[in-house]
Short mmCIF file of C-alpha atoms in Angstrom, two decimals:
data_model
loop_
_atom_site.label_atom_id
_atom_site.label_comp_id
_atom_site.label_asym_id
_atom_site.label_seq_id
_atom_site.Cartn_x
_atom_site.Cartn_y
_atom_site.Cartn_z
CA ASP A 1 99.95 -57.08 -30.87
CA ILE A 2 101.97 -58.40 -27.83
CA GLN A 3 100.72 -55.98 -24.88
CA MET A 4 104.10 -55.40 -22.58
CA THR A 5 102.62 -54.32 -18.58
CA GLN A 6 105.01 -53.83 -15.94
CA SER A 7 104.36 -53.59 -12.55
CA PRO A 8 105.27 -51.13 -10.53
CA SER A 9 105.27 -47.86 -12.95
CA THR A 10 107.41 -46.25 -9.47
CA LEU A 11 109.35 -47.83 -6.77
CA SER A 12 111.40 -46.52 -3.95
CA ALA A 13 113.80 -47.84 -2.25
CA SER A 14 117.22 -47.50 0.05
CA VAL A 15 120.26 -48.08 -1.35
CA GLY A 16 121.78 -51.67 -0.50
CA ASP A 17 117.85 -53.13 -1.11
CA ARG A 18 116.73 -56.68 -2.91
CA VAL A 19 114.52 -54.63 -5.98
CA THR A 20 111.73 -56.24 -8.65
CA ILE A 21 110.29 -55.38 -11.17
CA THR A 22 107.16 -57.33 -13.12
CA CYS A 23 106.90 -57.44 -16.74
CA ARG A 24 103.96 -59.39 -18.30
CA ALA A 25 102.91 -60.07 -22.04
CA SER A 26 99.40 -60.40 -23.62
CA GLN A 27 100.58 -63.69 -24.81
CA SER A 28 103.31 -66.24 -24.39
CA ILE A 29 106.81 -64.07 -25.66
CA ASN A 30 109.12 -68.00 -25.36
CA SER A 31 111.84 -66.24 -23.31
CA TRP A 32 112.39 -63.47 -25.77
CA LEU A 33 113.02 -60.47 -23.65
CA ALA A 34 115.10 -57.89 -22.83
CA TRP A 35 115.71 -55.42 -20.37
CA PHE A 36 116.42 -52.27 -20.21
CA GLN A 37 118.02 -49.18 -18.14
CA GLN A 38 117.90 -45.38 -19.83
CA LYS A 39 119.01 -43.19 -17.56
CA ALA A 40 117.91 -39.23 -17.81
CA GLY A 41 119.16 -37.89 -21.51
CA LYS A 42 120.40 -41.15 -22.56
CA ALA A 43 120.12 -44.06 -24.88
CA PRO A 44 118.67 -46.63 -23.44
CA LYS A 45 121.16 -49.43 -22.44
CA LEU A 46 120.85 -53.34 -22.62
CA LEU A 47 121.17 -55.29 -19.31
CA ILE A 48 119.36 -58.99 -19.89
CA TYR A 49 118.43 -60.44 -22.91
CA LYS A 50 116.67 -63.81 -23.63
CA ALA A 51 115.05 -62.87 -20.66
CA SER A 52 118.21 -64.28 -18.56
CA SER A 53 121.52 -63.77 -20.04
CA LEU A 54 123.10 -61.11 -18.46
CA GLU A 55 124.94 -58.59 -20.90
CA SER A 56 128.62 -57.70 -21.92
CA GLY A 57 130.05 -55.36 -18.56
CA VAL A 58 126.73 -55.35 -16.81
CA PRO A 59 126.84 -55.82 -12.87
CA SER A 60 126.50 -59.03 -11.88
CA ARG A 61 123.39 -57.41 -8.98
CA PHE A 62 121.33 -57.18 -11.95
CA SER A 63 119.10 -60.46 -12.75
CA GLY A 64 117.06 -61.41 -15.04
CA SER A 65 113.85 -64.96 -15.12
CA GLY A 66 111.24 -65.83 -16.15
CA SER A 67 109.47 -67.54 -19.52
CA GLY A 68 106.06 -67.13 -21.28
CA THR A 69 103.77 -64.49 -19.47
CA GLU A 70 105.74 -63.51 -17.34
CA PHE A 71 108.82 -62.27 -15.49
CA THR A 72 111.51 -60.86 -13.50
CA LEU A 73 114.11 -58.29 -12.97
CA THR A 74 115.83 -57.89 -10.18
CA ILE A 75 119.18 -56.18 -8.68
CA SER A 76 120.33 -57.54 -5.74
CA SER A 77 121.91 -54.57 -4.44
CA LEU A 78 120.26 -51.29 -5.30
CA GLN A 79 123.46 -48.76 -5.56
CA PRO A 80 123.00 -44.54 -6.95
CA ASP A 81 124.11 -45.51 -9.95
CA ASP A 82 120.71 -47.59 -10.06
CA LEU A 83 118.56 -44.54 -10.91
CA ALA A 84 116.45 -44.40 -14.33
CA THR A 85 114.05 -46.01 -15.76
CA TYR A 86 113.67 -49.34 -16.59
CA TYR A 87 111.86 -51.54 -19.85
CA CYS A 88 111.02 -54.63 -21.00
CA GLN A 89 111.22 -55.58 -24.73
CA GLN A 90 109.18 -57.87 -26.31
CA TYR A 91 111.07 -59.54 -29.17
CA ASN A 92 109.43 -62.88 -30.19
CA GLY A 93 106.70 -61.46 -31.93
CA TYR A 94 106.20 -58.33 -34.35
CA PRO A 95 105.68 -54.85 -34.24
CA TRP A 96 108.99 -55.63 -30.82
CA THR A 97 106.85 -53.70 -27.71
CA PHE A 98 108.28 -51.76 -24.37
CA GLY A 99 106.91 -52.07 -21.37
CA GLN A 100 105.46 -48.55 -20.21
CA GLY A 101 108.68 -47.63 -17.84
CA THR A 102 109.49 -48.27 -14.18
CA LYS A 103 111.23 -45.74 -12.66
CA VAL A 104 113.58 -46.03 -9.81
CA GLU A 105 114.42 -43.68 -7.48
CA ILE A 106 117.12 -44.09 -4.30
CA LYS A 107 115.44 -42.74 -0.50
CA GLN B 1 133.36 -50.91 -29.82
CA VAL B 2 130.45 -50.06 -32.50
CA GLN B 3 129.51 -46.10 -32.52
CA LEU B 4 126.14 -45.48 -34.30
CA GLN B 5 125.28 -42.11 -34.87
CA GLU B 6 121.98 -40.25 -35.34
CA SER B 7 121.56 -36.96 -37.91
CA GLY B 8 119.01 -35.15 -39.85
CA PRO B 9 116.96 -32.02 -39.54
CA GLY B 10 115.86 -31.05 -36.55
CA LEU B 11 112.19 -29.46 -37.35
CA VAL B 12 110.50 -31.29 -39.51
CA LYS B 13 107.29 -29.34 -41.04
CA PRO B 14 104.16 -30.33 -40.51
CA SER B 15 102.93 -32.79 -43.43
CA GLU B 16 106.75 -33.33 -44.92
CA THR B 17 109.35 -35.78 -44.96
CA LEU B 18 110.76 -36.47 -41.87
CA SER B 19 114.66 -38.10 -42.46
CA LEU B 20 117.18 -39.26 -41.07
CA THR B 21 120.26 -41.36 -41.44
CA CYS B 22 122.26 -43.36 -38.92
CA SER B 23 126.10 -44.35 -39.48
CA VAL B 24 127.92 -46.95 -37.95
CA SER B 25 131.99 -47.09 -36.52
CA GLY B 26 133.79 -49.39 -35.77
CA GLY B 27 131.95 -52.89 -36.59
CA SER B 28 130.64 -54.67 -39.92
CA ILE B 29 126.87 -53.84 -40.75
CA THR B 30 127.14 -57.26 -41.70
CA ASN B 31 125.29 -60.02 -39.72
CA TYR B 32 122.78 -57.83 -37.85
CA TYR B 33 119.50 -56.32 -37.75
CA TRP B 34 119.61 -52.40 -37.50
CA ASN B 35 116.76 -50.37 -35.93
CA TRP B 36 115.25 -46.80 -35.93
CA ILE B 37 113.54 -46.88 -32.58
CA ARG B 38 111.64 -43.61 -31.59
CA GLN B 39 110.62 -41.61 -28.05
CA PRO B 40 108.01 -39.20 -27.33
CA PRO B 41 109.40 -36.11 -25.16
CA GLY B 42 108.52 -37.53 -21.79
CA LYS B 43 106.67 -41.03 -22.61
CA GLY B 44 108.47 -44.20 -23.51
CA LEU B 45 109.73 -46.05 -26.36
CA GLU B 46 108.01 -47.43 -29.90
CA TRP B 47 110.11 -49.98 -32.66
CA ILE B 48 109.69 -47.98 -36.09
CA GLY B 49 111.07 -50.95 -37.53
CA TYR B 50 114.89 -52.05 -39.00
CA VAL B 51 116.15 -53.16 -41.55
CA TYR B 52 118.89 -56.42 -42.23
CA TYR B 53 122.18 -56.24 -43.56
CA THR B 54 120.22 -58.35 -46.82
CA GLY B 55 117.72 -55.01 -47.16
CA SER B 56 115.11 -57.26 -46.12
CA THR B 57 112.77 -54.59 -43.74
CA MET B 58 109.92 -55.02 -41.40
CA ASP B 59 108.51 -52.17 -39.55
CA ASN B 60 105.12 -51.48 -37.17
CA PRO B 61 102.23 -51.36 -38.80
CA SER B 62 100.31 -48.65 -36.43
CA LEU B 63 102.99 -46.26 -38.47
CA ARG B 64 99.99 -46.63 -41.60
CA SER B 65 102.86 -47.39 -43.99
CA ARG B 66 104.09 -44.74 -44.17
CA VAL B 67 108.12 -45.86 -43.22
CA THR B 68 110.55 -46.57 -45.02
CA ILE B 69 113.86 -47.92 -43.91
CA SER B 70 117.09 -48.82 -46.25
CA VAL B 71 120.69 -49.93 -46.12
CA ASP B 72 124.23 -48.74 -47.23
CA THR B 73 126.54 -50.81 -46.68
CA SER B 74 128.77 -48.76 -49.00
CA LYS B 75 128.55 -46.06 -45.95
CA ASN B 76 128.17 -48.22 -43.62
CA GLN B 77 124.81 -46.11 -42.80
CA ILE B 78 120.87 -46.70 -42.28
CA SER B 79 118.93 -44.38 -42.99
CA LEU B 80 114.79 -43.89 -42.04
CA LYS B 81 112.01 -41.75 -44.18
CA LEU B 82 108.97 -41.18 -42.23
CA ARG B 83 106.68 -39.84 -44.62
CA SER B 84 103.07 -36.69 -44.28
CA VAL B 85 104.61 -36.51 -40.69
CA THR B 86 102.47 -34.66 -37.85
CA ALA B 87 103.18 -33.42 -34.46
CA ALA B 88 102.50 -36.68 -32.92
CA ASP B 89 106.04 -37.62 -34.90
CA THR B 90 108.01 -34.81 -32.43
CA ALA B 91 110.25 -37.26 -30.60
CA VAL B 92 114.67 -38.61 -29.55
CA TYR B 93 114.85 -40.89 -32.91
CA TYR B 94 117.51 -43.68 -31.03
CA CYS B 95 119.22 -46.07 -34.03
CA ALA B 96 120.33 -49.23 -32.87
CA ARG B 97 122.08 -52.30 -33.35
CA GLY B 98 119.78 -56.25 -33.97
CA THR B 99 122.15 -58.99 -32.56
CA PRO B 100 120.85 -62.58 -33.44
CA VAL B 101 121.14 -65.38 -31.20
CA SER B 102 124.56 -66.69 -31.58
CA GLY B 103 125.15 -69.24 -34.69
CA THR B 104 121.54 -68.15 -35.89
CA PRO B 105 119.77 -65.02 -37.57
CA PHE B 106 116.85 -64.61 -35.34
CA PHE B 107 115.66 -62.75 -32.16
CA PRO B 108 118.06 -60.15 -32.49
CA SER B 109 118.19 -57.79 -28.79
CA LEU B 110 119.41 -54.75 -29.10
CA ASP B 111 122.60 -53.89 -27.66
CA SER B 112 123.66 -51.01 -28.84
CA TRP B 113 122.31 -47.44 -29.43
CA GLY B 114 122.50 -44.23 -31.11
CA GLN B 115 122.30 -41.05 -28.21
CA GLY B 116 119.43 -40.15 -29.79
CA THR B 117 118.45 -36.95 -32.56
CA LEU B 118 115.73 -35.01 -31.39
CA VAL B 119 113.54 -34.95 -33.48
CA THR B 120 110.57 -32.03 -34.15
CA VAL B 121 106.73 -31.77 -36.28
CA SER B 122 106.90 -27.38 -36.26
CA SER B 123 105.49 -25.32 -38.35
#
């Protein structure tokens, strides 16, 4: 299986801060990586697909980059509504796998 | 706007079969991948498998072939059966639509999710 490792596991930042989450794959997944946002008690929501494509309706403060084995999700200006856990997911090889999640807290 | 709704028993006994249905409304089942993903309480996400609208399937080997996923296009429903359950199968189960890259049947991204349903395995 392709292992997905996210860092950090938790981060605390202030409103307006630039926030970066990293996701590393145990082998190349080309650009077949998605990012999800999951708020407490809710289903995950797709933010980014194919590493850098912004899903329709998602605020432009979210962006994704990377290819191969290293990827990043950036929130350019953190907002109170961004309080959530963020997951990366690879869909290059079976079984599809998720990172362990990064919990974003607001200072 | 497509909507997905999971339904099924919230409590299943150990060694029995977990059966869930995902009802799709507001959109077609055709040309999409229909996935099941689960999340144990307080933990991360695990992909269980998918069924393509044609009926072809792929599942996670970690579930040791206990899984059957099927599609009923006449009812716009997807079903999940997980046999021989144990307490480790206790989780919120989500169905999710996989939308392929435009113009191809490949590399679907999980763009619409149901609200999820909690299934507890306990005697």
